[in-house]
mmCIF file of C-alpha atoms in Angstrom:
data_model
loop_
_atom_site.group_PDB
_atom_site.id
_atom_site.type_symbol
_atom_site.label_atom_id
_atom_site.label_comp_id
_atom_site.label_asym_id
_atom_site.label_seq_id
_atom_site.Cartn_x
_atom_site.Cartn_y
_atom_site.Cartn_z
ATOM 1 C CA GLU R 1 -57.592 28.065 50.017
ATOM 2 C CA VAL R 2 -55.055 28.428 52.809
ATOM 3 C CA GLN R 3 -51.781 29.811 51.479
ATOM 4 C CA MET R 4 -48.599 31.006 53.161
ATOM 5 C CA LEU R 5 -45.929 32.656 51.034
ATOM 6 C CA GLN R 6 -42.517 32.981 52.618
ATOM 7 C CA SER R 7 -39.677 35.356 51.862
ATOM 8 C CA GLY R 8 -36.442 36.612 53.342
ATOM 9 C CA GLY R 9 -34.066 33.667 53.238
ATOM 10 C CA GLY R 10 -30.502 33.856 51.993
ATOM 11 C CA LEU R 11 -26.818 33.722 52.834
ATOM 12 C CA VAL R 12 -25.609 35.491 55.959
ATOM 13 C CA GLN R 13 -22.318 35.516 57.816
ATOM 14 C CA PRO R 14 -21.980 34.064 61.308
ATOM 15 C CA GLY R 15 -23.102 36.659 63.841
ATOM 16 C CA GLY R 16 -25.331 38.336 61.288
ATOM 17 C CA SER R 17 -29.078 38.908 61.182
ATOM 18 C CA LEU R 18 -31.947 38.033 58.886
ATOM 19 C CA ARG R 19 -35.713 38.513 58.977
ATOM 20 C CA LEU R 20 -38.108 35.972 57.530
ATOM 21 C CA SER R 21 -41.666 36.816 56.520
ATOM 22 C CA CYS R 22 -44.712 34.640 55.941
ATOM 23 C CA ALA R 23 -47.696 36.250 54.217
ATOM 24 C CA ALA R 24 -50.901 34.339 54.868
ATOM 25 C CA SER R 25 -54.161 34.249 52.948
ATOM 26 C CA GLY R 26 -57.310 32.178 52.676
ATOM 27 C CA PHE R 27 -58.102 32.111 56.409
ATOM 28 C CA LYS R 28 -58.665 34.454 59.322
ATOM 29 C CA PHE R 29 -55.025 34.979 60.257
ATOM 30 C CA SER R 30 -55.787 36.658 63.595
ATOM 31 C CA SER R 31 -57.554 33.522 64.873
ATOM 32 C CA TYR R 32 -54.608 31.125 64.753
ATOM 33 C CA VAL R 33 -51.407 30.375 66.588
ATOM 34 C CA MET R 34 -48.534 30.458 64.101
ATOM 35 C CA SER R 35 -45.204 28.667 64.302
ATOM 36 C CA TRP R 36 -41.815 28.411 62.674
ATOM 37 C CA VAL R 37 -40.272 24.973 62.074
ATOM 38 C CA ARG R 38 -36.852 24.362 60.549
ATOM 39 C CA GLN R 39 -34.970 21.505 58.948
ATOM 40 C CA ALA R 40 -31.199 21.432 58.741
ATOM 41 C CA PRO R 41 -29.735 19.784 55.624
ATOM 42 C CA GLY R 42 -30.258 16.045 55.799
ATOM 43 C CA LYS R 43 -31.737 16.280 59.290
ATOM 44 C CA GLY R 44 -35.116 16.016 60.948
ATOM 45 C CA LEU R 45 -37.643 18.731 61.642
ATOM 46 C CA GLU R 46 -37.228 21.077 64.613
ATOM 47 C CA TRP R 47 -39.881 23.362 66.060
ATOM 48 C CA VAL R 48 -38.384 26.837 66.522
ATOM 49 C CA SER R 49 -40.998 29.247 67.817
ATOM 50 C CA ALA R 50 -44.700 29.973 68.162
ATOM 51 C CA ILE R 51 -46.871 33.028 68.722
ATOM 52 C CA THR R 52 -50.433 33.188 69.957
ATOM 53 C CA ASN R 53 -53.164 34.620 67.763
ATOM 54 C CA SER R 54 -53.066 38.045 69.446
ATOM 55 C CA GLY R 55 -49.269 38.119 69.540
ATOM 56 C CA ARG R 56 -49.332 38.524 73.291
ATOM 57 C CA ASN R 57 -47.483 35.283 74.036
ATOM 58 C CA THR R 58 -44.410 33.870 72.351
ATOM 59 C CA TYR R 59 -42.556 30.593 72.785
ATOM 60 C CA TYR R 60 -39.106 29.455 71.703
ATOM 61 C CA ALA R 61 -36.967 26.362 71.471
ATOM 62 C CA ASP R 62 -33.987 26.478 73.810
ATOM 63 C CA SER R 63 -31.666 26.497 70.787
ATOM 64 C CA VAL R 64 -32.871 29.934 69.668
ATOM 65 C CA THR R 65 -34.006 31.633 72.889
ATOM 66 C CA GLY R 66 -32.464 35.070 73.225
ATOM 67 C CA ARG R 67 -31.427 35.212 69.560
ATOM 68 C CA PHE R 68 -34.666 34.839 67.582
ATOM 69 C CA THR R 69 -37.850 36.900 67.919
ATOM 70 C CA ILE R 70 -41.207 35.884 66.517
ATOM 71 C CA SER R 71 -43.832 38.521 65.800
ATOM 72 C CA ARG R 72 -46.945 39.055 63.732
ATOM 73 C CA ASP R 73 -48.911 41.877 62.155
ATOM 74 C CA ASN R 74 -52.539 40.822 62.043
ATOM 75 C CA SER R 75 -53.448 43.883 59.967
ATOM 76 C CA LYS R 76 -51.086 42.627 57.249
ATOM 77 C CA ASN R 77 -51.747 38.889 57.771
ATOM 78 C CA THR R 78 -48.017 38.410 58.105
ATOM 79 C CA LEU R 79 -45.775 36.414 60.443
ATOM 80 C CA TYR R 80 -42.137 37.288 61.043
ATOM 81 C CA LEU R 81 -39.009 35.695 62.453
ATOM 82 C CA GLN R 82 -36.170 38.030 63.334
ATOM 83 C CA MET R 83 -32.955 36.018 63.603
ATOM 84 C CA ASN R 84 -29.924 37.612 65.256
ATOM 85 C CA SER R 85 -26.485 36.294 66.228
ATOM 86 C CA LEU R 86 -26.807 33.596 63.621
ATOM 87 C CA ARG R 87 -24.630 30.503 63.854
ATOM 88 C CA ALA R 88 -23.629 27.845 61.355
ATOM 89 C CA GLU R 89 -25.990 25.426 63.075
ATOM 90 C CA ASP R 90 -28.928 27.707 62.222
ATOM 91 C CA THR R 91 -28.460 26.764 58.567
ATOM 92 C CA ALA R 92 -31.752 25.177 57.553
ATOM 93 C CA ILE R 93 -34.913 25.444 55.559
ATOM 94 C CA TYR R 94 -37.363 27.481 57.621
ATOM 95 C CA TYR R 95 -41.083 26.836 57.323
ATOM 96 C CA CYS R 96 -43.963 28.835 58.704
ATOM 97 C CA ALA R 97 -46.888 26.691 59.783
ATOM 98 C CA ARG R 98 -50.484 27.180 60.912
ATOM 99 C CA ASP R 99 -52.196 25.151 63.596
ATOM 100 C CA ALA R 100 -55.157 22.962 62.792
ATOM 101 C CA SER R 101 -57.077 24.859 65.447
ATOM 102 C CA SER R 102 -55.662 27.582 67.592
ATOM 103 C CA GLY R 103 -53.248 26.141 70.119
ATOM 104 C CA SER R 104 -53.242 22.597 68.795
ATOM 105 C CA TYR R 105 -49.539 22.608 67.827
ATOM 106 C CA TYR R 106 -49.751 20.210 64.966
ATOM 107 C CA TRP R 107 -49.666 21.584 61.463
ATOM 108 C CA PRO R 108 -51.792 20.806 58.423
ATOM 109 C CA TYR R 109 -50.714 23.999 56.651
ATOM 110 C CA TRP R 110 -47.149 24.936 55.757
ATOM 111 C CA GLY R 111 -45.384 27.613 53.785
ATOM 112 C CA GLN R 112 -43.092 26.632 50.941
ATOM 113 C CA GLY R 113 -39.974 27.038 53.052
ATOM 114 C CA VAL R 114 -36.973 29.336 52.639
ATOM 115 C CA LEU R 115 -33.322 28.410 52.903
ATOM 116 C CA VAL R 116 -31.157 30.228 55.412
ATOM 117 C CA THR R 117 -27.434 29.600 55.028
ATOM 118 C CA VAL R 118 -25.058 30.858 57.704
ATOM 119 C CA SER R 119 -21.527 30.779 56.371
ATOM 120 C CA SER R 120 -18.497 32.986 55.940
ATOM 121 C CA GLU X 1 -38.010 17.549 76.425
ATOM 122 C CA ILE X 2 -39.780 14.501 75.026
ATOM 123 C CA VAL X 3 -37.397 12.641 72.709
ATOM 124 C CA LEU X 4 -38.992 10.643 69.903
ATOM 125 C CA THR X 5 -37.074 7.721 68.429
ATOM 126 C CA GLN X 6 -38.245 6.281 65.128
ATOM 127 C CA SER X 7 -37.445 2.857 63.760
ATOM 128 C CA PRO X 8 -36.315 1.574 61.444
ATOM 129 C CA GLY X 9 -34.216 4.315 59.909
ATOM 130 C CA THR X 10 -34.907 2.976 56.433
ATOM 131 C CA LEU X 11 -37.564 0.557 55.214
ATOM 132 C CA CYS X 12 -37.078 -1.099 51.820
ATOM 133 C CA LEU X 13 -40.357 -2.370 50.419
ATOM 134 C CA SER X 14 -42.151 -2.957 47.134
ATOM 135 C CA PRO X 15 -45.408 -1.359 45.959
ATOM 136 C CA GLY X 16 -48.362 -3.262 47.342
ATOM 137 C CA GLU X 17 -46.542 -4.286 50.516
ATOM 138 C CA ARG X 18 -47.460 -3.232 54.038
ATOM 139 C CA ALA X 19 -45.284 -0.696 55.870
ATOM 140 C CA THR X 20 -45.101 -0.524 59.640
ATOM 141 C CA LEU X 21 -43.257 2.429 61.169
ATOM 142 C CA SER X 22 -42.536 2.849 64.874
ATOM 143 C CA CYS X 23 -42.216 5.951 67.046
ATOM 144 C CA ARG X 24 -41.191 5.597 70.681
ATOM 145 C CA ALA X 25 -41.305 8.479 73.171
ATOM 146 C CA SER X 26 -38.926 8.995 76.088
ATOM 147 C CA GLN X 27 -41.917 9.716 78.316
ATOM 148 C CA SER X 28 -45.657 9.340 78.026
ATOM 149 C CA VAL X 29 -47.347 11.493 75.401
ATOM 150 C CA ASN X 30 -50.381 12.896 77.178
ATOM 151 C CA SER X 31 -53.778 12.627 75.518
ATOM 152 C CA ASN X 32 -52.120 10.832 72.612
ATOM 153 C CA TYR X 33 -51.007 14.166 71.207
ATOM 154 C CA LEU X 34 -48.969 12.570 68.442
ATOM 155 C CA ALA X 35 -48.927 13.386 64.727
ATOM 156 C CA TRP X 36 -47.363 11.808 61.644
ATOM 157 C CA TYR X 37 -46.087 13.642 58.570
ATOM 158 C CA GLN X 38 -44.944 12.596 55.131
ATOM 159 C CA GLN X 39 -42.203 14.549 53.385
ATOM 160 C CA LYS X 40 -40.876 14.267 49.864
ATOM 161 C CA PRO X 41 -37.664 15.900 48.610
ATOM 162 C CA GLY X 42 -38.014 19.637 48.118
ATOM 163 C CA GLN X 43 -41.478 19.726 49.671
ATOM 164 C CA ALA X 44 -42.943 20.869 52.968
ATOM 165 C CA PRO X 45 -44.194 18.185 55.342
ATOM 166 C CA ARG X 46 -47.731 16.891 54.817
ATOM 167 C CA LEU X 47 -49.854 16.064 57.852
ATOM 168 C CA LEU X 48 -51.173 12.487 57.710
ATOM 169 C CA ILE X 49 -52.344 11.637 61.229
ATOM 170 C CA TYR X 50 -53.096 13.618 64.397
ATOM 171 C CA ALA X 51 -54.193 12.548 67.871
ATOM 172 C CA ALA X 52 -52.346 9.290 67.219
ATOM 173 C CA SER X 53 -55.066 7.770 65.027
ATOM 174 C CA SER X 54 -57.138 10.461 63.309
ATOM 175 C CA ARG X 55 -56.535 10.911 59.593
ATOM 176 C CA ALA X 56 -56.076 14.450 58.359
ATOM 177 C CA THR X 57 -58.334 15.832 55.663
ATOM 178 C CA GLY X 58 -57.837 14.151 52.303
ATOM 179 C CA ILE X 59 -55.530 11.395 53.544
ATOM 180 C CA PRO X 60 -56.274 7.974 52.006
ATOM 181 C CA ASP X 61 -57.505 5.262 54.340
ATOM 182 C CA ARG X 62 -54.483 3.075 53.590
ATOM 183 C CA PHE X 63 -52.725 5.278 56.166
ATOM 184 C CA SER X 64 -53.552 4.480 59.783
ATOM 185 C CA GLY X 65 -52.089 5.394 63.149
ATOM 186 C CA SER X 66 -52.242 3.582 66.447
ATOM 187 C CA GLY X 67 -50.664 3.485 69.871
ATOM 188 C CA SER X 68 -50.712 5.283 73.173
ATOM 189 C CA GLY X 69 -48.443 6.321 76.001
ATOM 190 C CA THR X 70 -44.923 5.903 74.677
ATOM 191 C CA ASP X 71 -45.373 3.593 71.675
ATOM 192 C CA PHE X 72 -46.975 4.638 68.418
ATOM 193 C CA THR X 73 -47.216 3.092 64.962
ATOM 194 C CA LEU X 74 -47.967 4.363 61.469
ATOM 195 C CA THR X 75 -49.168 1.680 59.084
ATOM 196 C CA ILE X 76 -49.488 1.973 55.328
ATOM 197 C CA SER X 77 -51.620 -0.999 54.358
ATOM 198 C CA ARG X 78 -50.589 -1.256 50.685
ATOM 199 C CA LEU X 79 -47.810 0.959 49.412
ATOM 200 C CA GLU X 80 -48.547 3.037 46.358
ATOM 201 C CA PRO X 81 -45.694 4.473 44.250
ATOM 202 C CA GLU X 82 -46.385 7.952 45.648
ATOM 203 C CA ASP X 83 -45.951 6.733 49.251
ATOM 204 C CA PHE X 84 -42.182 6.365 49.021
ATOM 205 C CA ALA X 85 -40.998 9.242 51.173
ATOM 206 C CA VAL X 86 -39.728 10.150 54.643
ATOM 207 C CA TYR X 87 -42.167 9.853 57.551
ATOM 208 C CA SER X 88 -41.770 11.755 60.813
ATOM 209 C CA CYS X 89 -43.657 11.603 64.066
ATOM 210 C CA GLN X 90 -44.237 14.669 66.246
ATOM 211 C CA GLN X 91 -45.562 15.056 69.776
ATOM 212 C CA TYR X 92 -47.456 18.097 70.957
ATOM 213 C CA SER X 93 -48.245 17.212 74.552
ATOM 214 C CA ALA X 94 -45.228 19.276 75.609
ATOM 215 C CA SER X 95 -42.952 21.662 73.728
ATOM 216 C CA PRO X 96 -43.201 20.156 70.234
ATOM 217 C CA THR X 97 -40.545 17.688 69.142
ATOM 218 C CA PHE X 98 -40.096 15.462 66.114
ATOM 219 C CA GLY X 99 -38.563 12.077 65.526
ATOM 220 C CA GLN X 100 -35.597 11.803 63.200
ATOM 221 C CA GLY X 101 -37.650 10.220 60.429
ATOM 222 C CA THR X 102 -38.047 6.864 58.679
ATOM 223 C CA LYS X 103 -37.299 6.681 54.982
ATOM 224 C CA VAL X 104 -39.540 4.315 53.035
ATOM 225 C CA GLU X 105 -37.721 3.436 49.836
ATOM 226 C CA MET X 106 -38.564 1.217 46.934
ATOM 227 C CA LYS X 107 -36.977 -2.198 46.837
#
């Protein structure tokens, strides 16, 4: 069974940093593109970032480019999102998500989500 | 960026009725790379449809998707009590974007 267990959310002040983790199991982690998708309170979903199966290539939404860094450790089956220079508008539930097939960019598998709150 | 606009914002229907949800793209979605998700409060999204009309694994056949180019539709043939939720479309022919969602609520 595909499972993705997220951790690392919480309250952070504007300008601060936070790292999210997503521990995957039940599939060959190193074979799949992985993504982060977020949802601000009461708002729609927003794709944030993606990383290829090897980790060689990364992609970002314009809203987070230069502030967020996606990475993965295939030996630990874990995906990360390092978030720096956080702003109030980054407040959201953050989900990790796995492609249906590598590079397909639609998502049948999701983590449980973690809440990131940026507030003073 | 491809902007997806969903309508209506809210759909008030009774169990057993048919639901028709619309998703319009600001430019053509190549290869019909469009997906639909269902989301209930406190839960992660659930993939229903991909490639505009293909049902995801385990999705009941009362859910169907259609459309091409810039106009797409999700149809729920007969609403079950568990179908009342928010539905979002998503394109993946370019950098992924989502619509703002349609809430299907019980009349």
